[in-house]
Each structure stands twice: as C-alpha cells, then as structure tokens.
Short mmCIF file of C-alpha atoms in Angstrom, two decimals:
data_model
loop_
_atom_site.label_atom_id
_atom_site.label_comp_id
_atom_site.label_asym_id
_atom_site.label_seq_id
_atom_site.Cartn_x
_atom_site.Cartn_y
_atom_site.Cartn_z
CA LYS A 1 14.88 -64.84 2.65
CA GLN A 2 17.78 -63.13 4.40
CA GLU A 3 20.00 -65.39 6.48
CA VAL A 4 22.74 -64.10 8.76
CA THR A 5 25.54 -66.39 9.89
CA GLN A 6 28.25 -65.75 12.45
CA ILE A 7 31.48 -67.67 12.69
CA PRO A 8 32.88 -68.85 15.03
CA ALA A 9 30.06 -69.66 17.45
CA ALA A 10 32.48 -69.42 20.37
CA LEU A 11 35.99 -68.09 20.80
CA SER A 12 38.42 -68.15 23.73
CA VAL A 13 41.56 -66.01 23.61
CA PRO A 14 44.19 -64.80 26.08
CA GLU A 15 44.11 -61.20 27.13
CA GLY A 16 45.89 -58.80 24.78
CA GLU A 17 45.19 -60.66 21.56
CA ASN A 18 43.71 -58.98 18.53
CA LEU A 19 40.73 -60.88 17.17
CA VAL A 20 38.23 -60.91 14.32
CA LEU A 21 34.59 -61.92 14.41
CA ASN A 22 32.85 -62.75 11.16
CA CYS A 23 29.33 -62.15 9.92
CA SER A 24 27.90 -63.12 6.54
CA PHE A 25 24.51 -62.47 4.97
CA THR A 26 22.82 -63.92 1.90
CA ASP A 27 20.86 -60.93 0.55
CA SER A 28 22.94 -57.83 -0.22
CA ALA A 29 19.89 -55.48 -0.32
CA ILE A 30 20.57 -54.21 3.16
CA TYR A 31 20.02 -50.73 4.59
CA ASN A 32 22.60 -51.07 7.34
CA LEU A 33 24.48 -53.57 9.46
CA GLN A 34 24.83 -53.29 13.20
CA TRP A 35 27.09 -54.99 15.72
CA PHE A 36 25.81 -55.48 19.26
CA ARG A 37 27.23 -56.83 22.48
CA GLN A 38 25.14 -58.79 24.98
CA ASP A 39 26.19 -59.75 28.48
CA PRO A 40 24.46 -62.81 30.00
CA GLY A 41 20.82 -62.12 30.87
CA LYS A 42 21.09 -58.49 29.80
CA GLY A 43 19.90 -56.33 26.95
CA LEU A 44 21.89 -55.51 23.84
CA THR A 45 24.40 -52.68 23.62
CA SER A 46 24.95 -51.15 20.20
CA LEU A 47 28.64 -51.09 19.26
CA LEU A 48 28.80 -49.93 15.66
CA LEU A 49 26.41 -49.24 12.80
CA ILE A 50 27.58 -49.28 9.20
CA GLN A 51 25.34 -47.82 6.51
CA SER A 52 25.17 -49.79 3.28
CA SER A 53 27.14 -47.06 1.49
CA GLN A 54 30.00 -47.20 4.01
CA ARG A 55 32.95 -49.56 4.17
CA GLU A 56 33.92 -49.34 7.82
CA GLN A 57 33.31 -47.72 11.19
CA THR A 58 35.62 -47.37 14.16
CA SER A 59 35.03 -46.81 17.85
CA GLY A 60 37.95 -47.05 20.22
CA ARG A 61 39.44 -50.55 19.99
CA LEU A 62 36.64 -51.72 17.69
CA ASN A 63 36.62 -51.59 13.92
CA ALA A 64 33.82 -52.99 11.78
CA SER A 65 34.04 -53.43 8.03
CA LEU A 66 31.34 -54.11 5.48
CA ASP A 67 31.63 -55.67 2.03
CA LYS A 68 28.07 -55.54 0.81
CA SER A 69 28.74 -57.17 -2.56
CA SER A 70 30.22 -60.28 -0.99
CA GLY A 71 27.77 -60.28 1.93
CA ARG A 72 30.38 -60.04 4.67
CA SER A 73 31.20 -57.97 7.71
CA THR A 74 33.98 -58.30 10.26
CA LEU A 75 34.36 -56.91 13.75
CA TYR A 76 37.98 -56.40 14.75
CA ILE A 77 38.77 -56.05 18.45
CA ALA A 78 42.24 -54.80 19.26
CA ALA A 79 44.14 -55.64 22.44
CA SER A 80 41.32 -57.70 23.93
CA GLN A 81 40.51 -57.42 27.64
CA PRO A 82 38.59 -59.70 30.03
CA GLY A 83 35.83 -57.07 30.09
CA ASP A 84 35.26 -57.75 26.39
CA SER A 85 33.89 -61.19 27.27
CA ALA A 86 30.29 -61.28 26.02
CA THR A 87 28.19 -62.50 23.11
CA TYR A 88 28.61 -60.41 19.97
CA LEU A 89 25.68 -60.24 17.57
CA CYS A 90 25.52 -58.81 14.09
CA ALA A 91 22.22 -57.79 12.57
CA VAL A 92 21.20 -56.49 9.17
CA GLU A 93 18.33 -54.14 8.47
CA MET A 94 16.75 -54.74 5.12
CA ASP A 95 16.00 -51.79 2.80
CA SER A 96 13.10 -49.72 4.18
CA SER A 97 11.83 -52.41 6.52
CA TYR A 98 12.78 -51.49 10.13
CA LYS A 99 13.34 -55.19 10.64
CA LEU A 100 16.66 -56.36 12.10
CA ILE A 101 17.67 -59.91 11.23
CA PHE A 102 20.20 -61.26 13.71
CA GLY A 103 22.93 -63.81 13.44
CA SER A 104 23.24 -66.41 16.17
CA GLY A 105 26.15 -64.63 17.79
CA THR A 106 29.74 -65.35 18.77
CA ARG A 107 30.41 -66.05 22.47
CA LEU A 108 33.75 -64.49 23.31
CA LEU A 109 35.81 -65.32 26.38
CA VAL A 110 38.96 -63.31 27.02
CA ARG A 111 41.12 -65.10 29.60
CA PRO A 112 43.21 -63.01 32.03
CA ASP B 1 20.30 -39.81 27.54
CA THR B 2 20.41 -43.02 25.47
CA GLU B 3 18.44 -45.15 27.88
CA VAL B 4 15.50 -47.42 27.31
CA THR B 5 13.89 -48.58 30.54
CA GLN B 6 11.77 -51.68 31.03
CA THR B 7 9.62 -52.80 33.93
CA PRO B 8 9.41 -55.19 35.60
CA LYS B 9 12.86 -56.81 35.45
CA HIS B 10 11.42 -60.20 36.31
CA LEU B 11 7.87 -61.54 36.03
CA VAL B 12 6.42 -64.90 36.99
CA MET B 13 2.86 -65.57 35.92
CA GLY B 14 0.41 -68.41 35.63
CA MET B 15 -1.26 -69.38 32.41
CA THR B 16 -4.53 -67.71 33.42
CA ASN B 17 -3.00 -64.41 34.53
CA LYS B 18 -3.09 -61.07 32.74
CA LYS B 19 0.02 -58.92 33.04
CA SER B 20 1.72 -56.10 31.17
CA LEU B 21 5.31 -55.26 30.30
CA LYS B 22 6.27 -51.61 30.04
CA CYS B 23 8.94 -49.82 28.06
CA GLU B 24 9.87 -46.14 28.08
CA GLN B 25 12.33 -43.94 26.18
CA HIS B 26 12.91 -40.19 26.22
CA MET B 27 15.21 -39.89 23.23
CA GLY B 28 12.51 -38.61 20.91
CA HIS B 29 12.64 -41.83 18.91
CA ARG B 30 9.61 -42.51 16.73
CA ALA B 31 10.15 -46.25 16.14
CA MET B 32 9.76 -48.74 18.99
CA TYR B 33 10.11 -52.51 18.97
CA TRP B 34 9.34 -55.64 20.96
CA TYR B 35 11.67 -58.63 20.65
CA LYS B 36 11.55 -62.08 22.20
CA GLN B 37 14.78 -63.87 23.06
CA LYS B 38 15.01 -67.50 24.13
CA ALA B 39 18.09 -68.79 25.91
CA LYS B 40 21.21 -68.94 23.72
CA LYS B 41 19.25 -67.67 20.70
CA PRO B 42 19.29 -64.28 18.98
CA PRO B 43 16.40 -61.84 19.48
CA GLU B 44 13.37 -62.34 17.27
CA LEU B 45 11.26 -59.38 16.25
CA MET B 46 7.64 -59.40 17.43
CA PHE B 47 6.23 -55.93 16.75
CA VAL B 48 7.29 -52.55 15.37
CA TYR B 49 5.56 -49.27 16.06
CA SER B 50 6.30 -46.29 13.85
CA TYR B 51 4.88 -42.91 14.88
CA GLU B 52 2.68 -44.72 17.40
CA LYS B 53 1.11 -46.92 14.75
CA LEU B 54 1.69 -50.66 14.47
CA SER B 55 3.71 -51.16 11.31
CA ILE B 56 4.97 -54.74 11.67
CA ASN B 57 3.42 -57.73 13.41
CA GLU B 58 5.54 -60.81 12.87
CA SER B 59 2.57 -63.20 13.08
CA VAL B 60 2.65 -63.12 16.86
CA PRO B 61 -0.14 -65.03 18.67
CA SER B 62 -3.01 -62.87 19.91
CA ARG B 63 -2.18 -63.68 23.52
CA PHE B 64 0.45 -60.95 23.06
CA SER B 65 -1.14 -57.54 22.57
CA PRO B 66 1.04 -54.46 22.02
CA GLU B 67 0.00 -50.91 22.76
CA CYS B 68 1.72 -47.58 22.14
CA PRO B 69 -0.12 -44.95 24.25
CA ASN B 70 2.26 -42.15 23.24
CA SER B 71 5.60 -41.59 21.55
CA SER B 72 7.60 -42.45 24.70
CA LEU B 73 5.76 -45.53 25.94
CA LEU B 74 5.30 -49.04 24.65
CA ASN B 75 3.37 -51.76 26.46
CA LEU B 76 3.01 -55.47 25.86
CA HIS B 77 -0.13 -56.98 27.34
CA LEU B 78 0.01 -60.67 28.16
CA HIS B 79 -2.94 -63.02 28.58
CA ALA B 80 -3.31 -66.79 28.69
CA LEU B 81 0.36 -67.41 27.99
CA GLN B 82 1.94 -70.82 27.62
CA PRO B 83 5.10 -72.12 29.35
CA GLU B 84 6.93 -71.95 26.01
CA ASP B 85 6.43 -68.16 26.08
CA SER B 86 8.98 -67.95 28.89
CA ALA B 87 11.82 -65.80 27.56
CA LEU B 88 13.60 -62.48 27.83
CA TYR B 89 11.44 -59.75 26.31
CA LEU B 90 13.42 -56.84 24.95
CA CYS B 91 12.20 -53.40 24.00
CA ALA B 92 14.15 -51.16 21.63
CA SER B 93 13.77 -47.76 20.03
CA SER B 94 15.36 -45.90 17.15
CA GLN B 95 15.21 -42.67 15.23
CA GLU B 96 13.70 -42.96 11.80
CA ARG B 97 15.48 -41.85 8.66
CA SER B 98 14.16 -41.68 5.17
CA GLY B 99 13.97 -45.29 4.02
CA GLY B 100 15.12 -46.91 7.23
CA THR B 101 16.14 -46.47 10.83
CA ASP B 102 19.15 -45.48 12.85
CA THR B 103 20.85 -47.43 15.62
CA GLN B 104 18.44 -49.42 17.75
CA TYR B 105 18.83 -48.87 21.49
CA PHE B 106 17.77 -51.77 23.65
CA GLY B 107 16.41 -51.90 27.16
CA PRO B 108 17.66 -54.40 29.75
CA GLY B 109 14.71 -56.71 29.17
CA THR B 110 12.03 -58.39 31.25
CA ARG B 111 12.70 -62.01 32.19
CA LEU B 112 9.30 -63.72 31.94
CA THR B 113 8.54 -67.13 33.41
CA VAL B 114 5.17 -68.74 32.70
CA LEU B 115 4.21 -71.54 35.07
#
C-alpha cells in the first residue's frame, strides 16, 4: 500500500530565505507526482506536476525534483515571500489508476 | 479557463435532509473527482468518473450518491448524513492520458456542516 510522508509538518522562516520541502513515498510504481498549495479553508492549487520519467520541473521561484528509485521528491522555493504562506501537499498518482494519494502536508509560514 | 466551480460554498443540513453539491468545469476534461477533506488532514478520494462513468468508488457509504449528468457536471447527492460527515468537499477534474491523468484542477470546495 502506497504511503506518502511529508517532512517537516510545519516550517517557519523569515522572508527571503530559500527553503526545501520534502516528500517521500514507499511504492515507486508511480505515474506522476504533483505538488499543490492550499490556503486555509480553500481548494487546492496545482503548482507542479512531474511525470515518472522526468527528474524535475520548474515554475518561477519553484523547482520540484523527483527521484523515483529512492522514493523522494523535493519542492524548492527560492526567495520566499509572506504570500507563500500556505500548506503544501504532495500527491502521487499510481500507474493507470487516476487515484491521487496525498501526504499530510507541510504548513509553511513566511514571516515578514 | 482553468476553473472548476462548486456550489454552494457553505451548506448546513440536518441528519434527515436531502441536499446536493454541484461541480462544473468547462475545460473539456473527461475525468472528474470528489474528495472529502477533514480539518488539518489531506484530501481523501471518494469517487472518480471517467467519460461520465463511475470508475472508482472508494467504499463510500451509500448516503453519498454521485451523479455525472454530462461531461461538464458532477453532482454529489447527500441523504441521511451523520455529524462526522462534516468536512470540506472538493471537486476536481483532469484531462486523461493513455495510462493515467494530467494535472488535477480543484474547485474551492463546499464546506458542509451536519447538525
């Protein structure tokens, strides 16, 4: 059974810092891995999707990497801003299943 | 347009009520999803529709009844719910690819409270 773990559960950093969020999964037979952002009481916003054959994806200040063999992904946020404060969720889609399995998320607070 | 809309935003219902949640997308996506999210927990998949047919039911109690009237609409009919069903209900959609799906786009959710 696939299990997705995110570390740390919460993170507080001063504005301007570069930071890394971690995601690990136990079953490497994934189709893709997605990173989402969720603001309190809101829906999820897709940030990056990495196909299982890819190693990384970049969008603006965000860079996500995937090491399928070791079951790890990282989300790198450069030059963090208070507006980046949110919960960040990673989710894996298993091969041919449509089913996303989510980690528990990392709550990020960027202090002005 | 990458928007998934959900109505209502908030819903309060008694245990004997019947209500429905609605979800709509106009991105031409052929996979649509219902998720349930409890406070401070990740979303949990409830149902998946693919090409308007139910393809996954994650052993959800029958008091939740999904319906996909057409490729743009997804409903969740609620009947005889319990207080523990109070949660944020999220709808999502995605394009299908051979062997899997593309990015899932989520709606803002319906905050449901069962009294």
